[in-house]
PDB file of C-alpha atoms in Angstrom:
ATOM      1  CA  MET A  11      30.212  29.575 -22.324  1.00  0.00           C
ATOM      2  CA  ALA A  12      26.817  31.267 -21.553  1.00  0.00           C
ATOM      3  CA  LEU A  13      24.517  28.949 -19.391  1.00  0.00           C
ATOM      4  CA  ALA A  14      21.742  28.909 -22.158  1.00  0.00           C
ATOM      5  CA  GLU A  15      24.391  27.701 -24.868  1.00  0.00           C
ATOM      6  CA  ALA A  16      25.591  25.081 -22.398  1.00  0.00           C
ATOM      7  CA  GLY A  17      21.745  24.071 -21.892  1.00  0.00           C
ATOM      8  CA  ALA A  18      21.324  23.719 -25.654  1.00  0.00           C
ATOM      9  CA  ARG A  19      24.300  21.552 -26.052  1.00  0.00           C
ATOM     10  CA  GLY A  20      23.624  19.152 -23.187  1.00  0.00           C
ATOM     11  CA  ARG A  21      21.149  16.735 -22.795  1.00  0.00           C
ATOM     12  CA  LEU A  22      18.349  17.499 -20.349  1.00  0.00           C
ATOM     13  CA  LEU A  23      19.181  15.706 -17.038  1.00  0.00           C
ATOM     14  CA  ARG A  24      16.229  13.742 -15.812  1.00  0.00           C
ATOM     15  CA  TRP A  25      16.293  11.437 -12.692  1.00  0.00           C
ATOM     16  CA  PRO A  26      14.064   8.368 -13.013  1.00  0.00           C
ATOM     17  CA  ARG A  27      11.589   8.189 -10.052  1.00  0.00           C
ATOM     18  CA  VAL A  28      10.797   5.497  -7.713  1.00  0.00           C
ATOM     19  CA  LEU A  29       7.202   6.268  -6.399  1.00  0.00           C
ATOM     20  CA  LEU A  30       6.190   5.263  -2.659  1.00  0.00           C
ATOM     21  CA  PHE A  31       2.428   5.216  -2.819  1.00  0.00           C
ATOM     22  CA  GLY A  32       0.634   4.487   0.688  1.00  0.00           C
ATOM     23  CA  ASP A  33      -0.758   5.723   3.962  1.00  0.00           C
ATOM     24  CA  SER A  34       0.827   7.336   6.937  1.00  0.00           C
ATOM     25  CA  ILE A  35       3.412   4.544   7.106  1.00  0.00           C
ATOM     26  CA  THR A  36       4.796   5.726   3.868  1.00  0.00           C
ATOM     27  CA  GLU A  37       4.073   9.489   4.553  1.00  0.00           C
ATOM     28  CA  TYR A  38       6.187   9.123   7.818  1.00  0.00           C
ATOM     29  CA  SER A  39       8.861   7.190   5.811  1.00  0.00           C
ATOM     30  CA  PHE A  40      10.931  10.395   5.152  1.00  0.00           C
ATOM     31  CA  GLN A  41      11.466  11.264   8.765  1.00  0.00           C
ATOM     32  CA  GLU A  42      14.823  10.491  10.604  1.00  0.00           C
ATOM     33  CA  ASN A  43      15.734   6.952  10.169  1.00  0.00           C
ATOM     34  CA  GLY A  44      12.620   6.450   8.107  1.00  0.00           C
ATOM     35  CA  TRP A  45      12.535   3.521   5.276  1.00  0.00           C
ATOM     36  CA  GLY A  46      11.941   6.024   2.569  1.00  0.00           C
ATOM     37  CA  ALA A  47      14.739   8.338   3.640  1.00  0.00           C
ATOM     38  CA  TYR A  48      17.050   5.158   3.616  1.00  0.00           C
ATOM     39  CA  LEU A  49      16.058   4.367  -0.014  1.00  0.00           C
ATOM     40  CA  ALA A  50      16.440   8.122  -1.047  1.00  0.00           C
ATOM     41  CA  GLU A  51      19.833   8.057   0.415  1.00  0.00           C
ATOM     42  CA  ARG A  52      20.925   4.955  -1.431  1.00  0.00           C
ATOM     43  CA  LEU A  53      19.592   6.030  -4.626  1.00  0.00           C
ATOM     44  CA  VAL A  54      20.513   9.747  -4.588  1.00  0.00           C
ATOM     45  CA  ARG A  55      22.694   9.469  -7.848  1.00  0.00           C
ATOM     46  CA  LYS A  56      20.394   7.144  -9.690  1.00  0.00           C
ATOM     47  CA  CYS A  57      16.724   8.012  -8.867  1.00  0.00           C
ATOM     48  CA  ASP A  58      14.486  10.682  -7.180  1.00  0.00           C
ATOM     49  CA  VAL A  59      12.435   8.827  -4.315  1.00  0.00           C
ATOM     50  CA  VAL A  60       9.076  10.553  -4.433  1.00  0.00           C
ATOM     51  CA  ASN A  61       6.853  10.203  -1.256  1.00  0.00           C
ATOM     52  CA  ARG A  62       3.140  10.169  -1.897  1.00  0.00           C
ATOM     53  CA  GLY A  63       2.055   8.564   1.468  1.00  0.00           C
ATOM     54  CA  ILE A  64      -1.133  10.125   2.531  1.00  0.00           C
ATOM     55  CA  SER A  65      -1.889   9.634   6.331  1.00  0.00           C
ATOM     56  CA  GLY A  66      -5.164   7.724   7.030  1.00  0.00           C
ATOM     57  CA  TYR A  67      -6.330   6.918   3.467  1.00  0.00           C
ATOM     58  CA  ASN A  68      -7.280   3.409   2.361  1.00  0.00           C
ATOM     59  CA  THR A  69      -7.354   1.849  -1.026  1.00  0.00           C
ATOM     60  CA  ARG A  70     -10.944   2.935  -1.893  1.00  0.00           C
ATOM     61  CA  TRP A  71      -9.472   6.497  -1.926  1.00  0.00           C
ATOM     62  CA  ALA A  72      -6.046   5.529  -3.157  1.00  0.00           C
ATOM     63  CA  LYS A  73      -7.410   4.031  -6.465  1.00  0.00           C
ATOM     64  CA  LEU A  74      -9.131   7.426  -7.230  1.00  0.00           C
ATOM     65  CA  ILE A  75      -5.779   9.378  -6.690  1.00  0.00           C
ATOM     66  CA  LEU A  76      -3.296   6.966  -8.548  1.00  0.00           C
ATOM     67  CA  PRO A  77      -4.219   8.146 -12.044  1.00  0.00           C
ATOM     68  CA  ARG A  78      -3.680  11.832 -10.854  1.00  0.00           C
ATOM     69  CA  LEU A  79      -0.188  10.827  -9.685  1.00  0.00           C
ATOM     70  CA  ILE A  80       0.854   8.775 -12.938  1.00  0.00           C
ATOM     71  CA  THR A  81      -1.047   9.896 -16.193  1.00  0.00           C
ATOM     72  CA  GLU A  82      -1.142   8.437 -19.443  1.00  0.00           C
ATOM     73  CA  SER A  83       1.342  11.220 -20.644  1.00  0.00           C
ATOM     74  CA  THR A  84       3.905  10.205 -17.983  1.00  0.00           C
ATOM     75  CA  SER A  85       6.605   8.583 -19.908  1.00  0.00           C
ATOM     76  CA  PRO A  86       6.850   5.001 -18.405  1.00  0.00           C
ATOM     77  CA  ASP A  87      10.558   5.013 -18.666  1.00  0.00           C
ATOM     78  CA  SER A  88      10.669   7.511 -15.971  1.00  0.00           C
ATOM     79  CA  ILE A  89       9.064   5.478 -13.552  1.00  0.00           C
ATOM     80  CA  VAL A  90      11.408   2.689 -12.424  1.00  0.00           C
ATOM     81  CA  ALA A  91       9.788   1.160  -9.412  1.00  0.00           C
ATOM     82  CA  VAL A  92       6.197   1.823  -7.666  1.00  0.00           C
ATOM     83  CA  THR A  93       5.378   0.569  -4.082  1.00  0.00           C
ATOM     84  CA  ILE A  94       1.751   0.195  -3.242  1.00  0.00           C
ATOM     85  CA  PHE A  95       1.429  -0.050   0.685  1.00  0.00           C
ATOM     86  CA  PHE A  96      -2.036  -0.025   2.086  1.00  0.00           C
ATOM     87  CA  GLY A  97      -4.062  -2.070   4.287  1.00  0.00           C
ATOM     88  CA  ALA A  98      -3.526  -0.759   7.790  1.00  0.00           C
ATOM     89  CA  ASN A  99      -6.507   1.443   7.545  1.00  0.00           C
ATOM     90  CA  ASP A 100      -8.737  -0.788   5.146  1.00  0.00           C
ATOM     91  CA  SER A 101      -8.357  -3.545   7.964  1.00  0.00           C
ATOM     92  CA  ALA A 102      -9.924  -1.215  10.547  1.00  0.00           C
ATOM     93  CA  LEU A 103     -12.880  -2.906  12.409  1.00  0.00           C
ATOM     94  CA  LYS A 104     -15.909  -1.815  10.476  1.00  0.00           C
ATOM     95  CA  GLU A 105     -18.177  -1.382  13.579  1.00  0.00           C
ATOM     96  CA  LEU A 106     -15.568   0.794  15.286  1.00  0.00           C
ATOM     97  CA  ASN A 107     -14.074   2.572  12.469  1.00  0.00           C
ATOM     98  CA  PRO A 108     -16.378   2.578   9.437  1.00  0.00           C
ATOM     99  CA  LYS A 109     -14.713   5.661   7.665  1.00  0.00           C
ATOM    100  CA  GLN A 110     -11.481   3.995   7.099  1.00  0.00           C
ATOM    101  CA  HIS A 111     -12.774   0.305   6.784  1.00  0.00           C
ATOM    102  CA  VAL A 112     -12.906  -1.265   3.395  1.00  0.00           C
ATOM    103  CA  PRO A 113     -14.349  -4.842   3.426  1.00  0.00           C
ATOM    104  CA  LEU A 114     -11.781  -7.566   2.573  1.00  0.00           C
ATOM    105  CA  GLU A 115     -12.964  -8.446  -0.901  1.00  0.00           C
ATOM    106  CA  GLU A 116     -13.016  -4.731  -1.961  1.00  0.00           C
ATOM    107  CA  TYR A 117      -9.477  -4.239  -0.650  1.00  0.00           C
ATOM    108  CA  ALA A 118      -8.356  -7.017  -2.871  1.00  0.00           C
ATOM    109  CA  ALA A 119     -10.158  -5.495  -5.849  1.00  0.00           C
ATOM    110  CA  ASN A 120      -8.816  -2.097  -5.252  1.00  0.00           C
ATOM    111  CA  LEU A 121      -5.336  -3.302  -5.119  1.00  0.00           C
ATOM    112  CA  LYS A 122      -5.839  -5.280  -8.314  1.00  0.00           C
ATOM    113  CA  SER A 123      -7.517  -2.238  -9.792  1.00  0.00           C
ATOM    114  CA  MET A 124      -4.366  -0.058  -9.005  1.00  0.00           C
ATOM    115  CA  VAL A 125      -2.051  -2.670 -10.358  1.00  0.00           C
ATOM    116  CA  GLN A 126      -4.151  -2.910 -13.723  1.00  0.00           C
ATOM    117  CA  TYR A 127      -4.062   0.947 -14.053  1.00  0.00           C
ATOM    118  CA  LEU A 128      -0.176   1.036 -13.799  1.00  0.00           C
ATOM    119  CA  LYS A 129       0.119  -1.758 -16.611  1.00  0.00           C
ATOM    120  CA  SER A 130      -2.407   0.159 -18.589  1.00  0.00           C
ATOM    121  CA  VAL A 131       0.030   3.154 -18.656  1.00  0.00           C
ATOM    122  CA  ASP A 132       2.842   0.681 -19.416  1.00  0.00           C
ATOM    123  CA  ILE A 133       4.371   0.478 -15.878  1.00  0.00           C
ATOM    124  CA  THR A 134       5.070  -3.154 -16.272  1.00  0.00           C
ATOM    125  CA  ALA A 135       4.573  -5.671 -13.320  1.00  0.00           C
ATOM    126  CA  ASP A 136       8.285  -6.102 -12.756  1.00  0.00           C
ATOM    127  CA  ARG A 137       8.460  -2.545 -11.444  1.00  0.00           C
ATOM    128  CA  ILE A 138       5.720  -2.791  -8.982  1.00  0.00           C
ATOM    129  CA  ILE A 139       6.052  -3.996  -5.429  1.00  0.00           C
ATOM    130  CA  LEU A 140       2.957  -4.554  -3.136  1.00  0.00           C
ATOM    131  CA  ILE A 141       3.679  -4.182   0.475  1.00  0.00           C
ATOM    132  CA  THR A 142       1.255  -5.922   3.135  1.00  0.00           C
ATOM    133  CA  PRO A 143       0.401  -3.967   6.138  1.00  0.00           C
ATOM    134  CA  PRO A 144       2.626  -4.869   9.241  1.00  0.00           C
ATOM    135  CA  PRO A 145       1.282  -6.732  12.058  1.00  0.00           C
ATOM    136  CA  LEU A 146      -0.557  -5.086  14.722  1.00  0.00           C
ATOM    137  CA  GLU A 147       0.498  -5.086  18.275  1.00  0.00           C
ATOM    138  CA  GLU A 148      -2.988  -4.805  19.980  1.00  0.00           C
ATOM    139  CA  SER A 149      -2.105  -3.668  23.592  1.00  0.00           C
ATOM    140  CA  ALA A 150       0.223  -0.831  22.438  1.00  0.00           C
ATOM    141  CA  TRP A 151      -2.427   0.239  19.823  1.00  0.00           C
ATOM    142  CA  GLU A 152      -5.244   0.095  22.494  1.00  0.00           C
ATOM    143  CA  LYS A 153      -3.310   2.426  24.588  1.00  0.00           C
ATOM    144  CA  ALA A 154      -3.064   4.988  21.731  1.00  0.00           C
ATOM    145  CA  CYS A 155      -6.783   4.641  21.091  1.00  0.00           C
ATOM    146  CA  LEU A 156      -7.678   4.954  24.786  1.00  0.00           C
ATOM    147  CA  ALA A 157      -5.568   8.245  25.001  1.00  0.00           C
ATOM    148  CA  LYS A 158      -7.839   9.588  22.158  1.00  0.00           C
ATOM    149  CA  GLY A 159     -10.956   8.531  23.851  1.00  0.00           C
ATOM    150  CA  GLU A 160     -11.524   5.706  21.519  1.00  0.00           C
ATOM    151  CA  LYS A 161     -11.767   1.737  21.817  1.00  0.00           C
ATOM    152  CA  LEU A 162      -9.263  -0.547  20.380  1.00  0.00           C
ATOM    153  CA  ASN A 163     -10.506  -0.448  16.432  1.00  0.00           C
ATOM    154  CA  ARG A 164      -8.081  -2.897  14.802  1.00  0.00           C
ATOM    155  CA  CYS A 165      -7.081  -6.502  15.624  1.00  0.00           C
ATOM    156  CA  ASN A 166      -4.065  -8.384  14.368  1.00  0.00           C
ATOM    157  CA  ALA A 167      -5.889 -11.468  12.960  1.00  0.00           C
ATOM    158  CA  THR A 168      -8.069  -9.195  10.890  1.00  0.00           C
ATOM    159  CA  THR A 169      -4.866  -7.453   9.489  1.00  0.00           C
ATOM    160  CA  GLY A 170      -3.303 -10.695   8.711  1.00  0.00           C
ATOM    161  CA  GLN A 171      -6.357 -11.619   6.463  1.00  0.00           C
ATOM    162  CA  TYR A 172      -5.885  -8.344   4.537  1.00  0.00           C
ATOM    163  CA  ALA A 173      -1.995  -9.144   4.258  1.00  0.00           C
ATOM    164  CA  GLN A 174      -2.958 -12.454   2.683  1.00  0.00           C
ATOM    165  CA  ALA A 175      -5.192 -10.911   0.456  1.00  0.00           C
ATOM    166  CA  CYS A 176      -2.386  -8.418  -0.617  1.00  0.00           C
ATOM    167  CA  VAL A 177      -0.095 -11.499  -1.231  1.00  0.00           C
ATOM    168  CA  GLN A 178      -2.775 -13.019  -3.373  1.00  0.00           C
ATOM    169  CA  VAL A 179      -3.235 -10.197  -5.625  1.00  0.00           C
ATOM    170  CA  ALA A 180       0.514  -9.998  -6.157  1.00  0.00           C
ATOM    171  CA  ARG A 181       0.643 -13.599  -7.254  1.00  0.00           C
ATOM    172  CA  GLU A 182      -2.395 -13.217  -9.453  1.00  0.00           C
ATOM    173  CA  CYS A 183      -0.979  -9.896 -11.096  1.00  0.00           C
ATOM    174  CA  GLY A 184       2.477 -11.228 -11.535  1.00  0.00           C
ATOM    175  CA  THR A 185       4.037  -8.414  -9.209  1.00  0.00           C
ATOM    176  CA  ASP A 186       6.460  -8.684  -6.431  1.00  0.00           C
ATOM    177  CA  VAL A 187       5.421  -8.457  -2.924  1.00  0.00           C
ATOM    178  CA  LEU A 188       6.727  -7.888   0.543  1.00  0.00           C
ATOM    179  CA  ASP A 189       4.736  -9.674   3.159  1.00  0.00           C
ATOM    180  CA  LEU A 190       5.524  -7.582   6.155  1.00  0.00           C
ATOM    181  CA  TRP A 191       2.864  -9.065   8.328  1.00  0.00           C
ATOM    182  CA  THR A 192       4.577 -12.582   8.057  1.00  0.00           C
ATOM    183  CA  LEU A 193       8.101 -11.410   8.094  1.00  0.00           C
ATOM    184  CA  MET A 194       7.854  -9.325  10.910  1.00  0.00           C
ATOM    185  CA  GLN A 195       6.274 -12.229  13.022  1.00  0.00           C
ATOM    186  CA  LYS A 196       8.679 -14.873  11.934  1.00  0.00           C
ATOM    187  CA  ASN A 197      10.281 -16.491  15.128  1.00  0.00           C
ATOM    188  CA  GLN A 198      10.337 -13.211  17.089  1.00  0.00           C
ATOM    189  CA  ASP A 199       8.452 -10.714  19.299  1.00  0.00           C
ATOM    190  CA  PHE A 200       7.518  -7.942  16.720  1.00  0.00           C
ATOM    191  CA  SER A 201       6.350  -5.365  19.226  1.00  0.00           C
ATOM    192  CA  SER A 202       9.886  -3.735  18.870  1.00  0.00           C
ATOM    193  CA  TYR A 203       9.231  -3.064  15.098  1.00  0.00           C
ATOM    194  CA  LEU A 204       6.362  -0.656  16.147  1.00  0.00           C
ATOM    195  CA  SER A 205       6.369   2.680  17.817  1.00  0.00           C
ATOM    196  CA  ASP A 206       2.658   2.667  18.889  1.00  0.00           C
ATOM    197  CA  GLY A 207       1.446  -0.770  17.794  1.00  0.00           C
ATOM    198  CA  LEU A 208       0.652   0.458  14.388  1.00  0.00           C
ATOM    199  CA  HIS A 209       3.356   2.525  12.937  1.00  0.00           C
ATOM    200  CA  LEU A 210       7.057   1.641  12.566  1.00  0.00           C
ATOM    201  CA  SER A 211       9.666   2.336  15.110  1.00  0.00           C
ATOM    202  CA  THR A 212      13.203   2.859  14.079  1.00  0.00           C
ATOM    203  CA  LYS A 213      13.999  -0.729  14.183  1.00  0.00           C
ATOM    204  CA  GLY A 214      10.956  -1.319  12.087  1.00  0.00           C
ATOM    205  CA  ASN A 215      11.938   1.251   9.474  1.00  0.00           C
ATOM    206  CA  SER A 216      15.303  -0.469   9.164  1.00  0.00           C
ATOM    207  CA  PHE A 217      13.786  -3.780   8.880  1.00  0.00           C
ATOM    208  CA  LEU A 218      11.528  -2.630   6.154  1.00  0.00           C
ATOM    209  CA  ALA A 219      14.200  -0.690   4.277  1.00  0.00           C
ATOM    210  CA  ALA A 220      16.535  -3.760   4.164  1.00  0.00           C
ATOM    211  CA  GLN A 221      13.737  -5.901   2.915  1.00  0.00           C
ATOM    212  CA  LEU A 222      12.807  -3.635   0.327  1.00  0.00           C
ATOM    213  CA  TRP A 223      16.304  -2.719  -0.692  1.00  0.00           C
ATOM    214  CA  SER A 224      16.896  -6.332  -1.384  1.00  0.00           C
ATOM    215  CA  ARG A 225      14.073  -6.282  -3.871  1.00  0.00           C
ATOM    216  CA  LEU A 226      14.920  -2.797  -5.379  1.00  0.00           C
ATOM    217  CA  ASP A 227      18.603  -3.333  -5.598  1.00  0.00           C
ATOM    218  CA  ASN A 228      18.110  -6.080  -7.923  1.00  0.00           C
ATOM    219  CA  LYS A 229      15.574  -3.983 -10.215  1.00  0.00           C
ATOM    220  CA  LEU A 230      17.770  -0.849 -10.063  1.00  0.00           C
ATOM    221  CA  SER A 231      21.206  -2.119  -9.951  1.00  0.00           C
ATOM    222  CA  ALA A 232      21.826  -1.810 -13.757  1.00  0.00           C
ATOM    223  CA  LEU A 233      20.899   1.962 -13.691  1.00  0.00           C
ATOM    224  CA  PRO A 234      23.751   4.165 -14.326  1.00  0.00           C
ATOM    225  CA  SER A 235      24.913   6.982 -11.877  1.00  0.00           C
ATOM    226  CA  LEU A 236      23.783  10.297 -13.107  1.00  0.00           C
ATOM    227  CA  LEU A 237      26.712  12.545 -13.806  1.00  0.00           C
ATOM    228  CA  PRO A 238      30.216  11.344 -13.510  1.00  0.00           C
ATOM    229  CA  TYR A 239      32.130  11.002  -9.947  1.00  0.00           C
ATOM    230  CA  TRP A 240      34.000  14.340  -9.355  1.00  0.00           C
ATOM    231  CA  ARG A 241      37.476  12.786  -9.726  1.00  0.00           C
ATOM    232  CA  ASP A 242      36.624  11.701 -13.370  1.00  0.00           C
ATOM    233  CA  VAL A 243      35.521  15.220 -14.402  1.00  0.00           C
ATOM    234  CA  ASP A 244      38.140  16.531 -16.792  1.00  0.00           C
ATOM    235  CA  HIS A 245      39.095  19.893 -15.010  1.00  0.00           C
ATOM    236  CA  THR A 246      40.644  21.401 -18.100  1.00  0.00           C
ATOM    237  CA  ASN A 247      37.684  20.834 -20.199  1.00  0.00           C
ATOM    238  CA  PRO A 248      34.513  20.011 -18.030  1.00  0.00           C
ATOM    239  CA  GLU A 249      32.247  20.348 -20.837  1.00  0.00           C
ATOM    240  CA  ALA A 250      33.649  17.309 -22.135  1.00  0.00           C
ATOM    241  CA  SER A 251      32.607  15.366 -19.085  1.00  0.00           C
ATOM    242  CA  LEU A 252      29.376  17.237 -18.140  1.00  0.00           C
ATOM    243  CA  LEU A 253      27.672  17.888 -21.586  1.00  0.00           C
TER     244      LEU A 253
END
């Protein structure tokens, strides 16, 4: 059978998408042992996991980009989950990092705006997961700052305020939320979860992947695996199995 004829007979294969939208902690998530790579591996026969992490960005900039990633013409059925993971840059101290800093109330408003936009293009609340920034290990991050000739430009208490705001937005908007800031500090020294005080270590990536998978698995467990297992293909008549 000619390839063109096979294509005409068969349905177009479209993998649903899980969109990871965030800052550098998302951008780096496809590195070795990264949390995004973990999700992609677990979902390879069900979904495409799309990394739209943009290092250094905050919610002020992110809300301008989101409508260019998911438009009104995007089929809502093609997006099965979206993670929104910002705050590590928004919570930078204004006097020391004014370019990335976003005031707390604006941060919350920006998150709410992004959720409302997704809802307006028929991405329902049950498919949206907000993720708070992780805790900041100040001594390690200060070393990273000093190495670049800068002063410590973030503090964990401030990051916690942004995390709480993220949780509140999720509550108000009816979305799921992963409170990474609280979970990582629960009854333990969280420094091992971070590579430089801000970004995730291998252990931190594994922790986030497990927490996120417990939520995504519930949402995506009903999705079928695309294309049959190879042992189930009728080798005498593959068209019957594959088209």
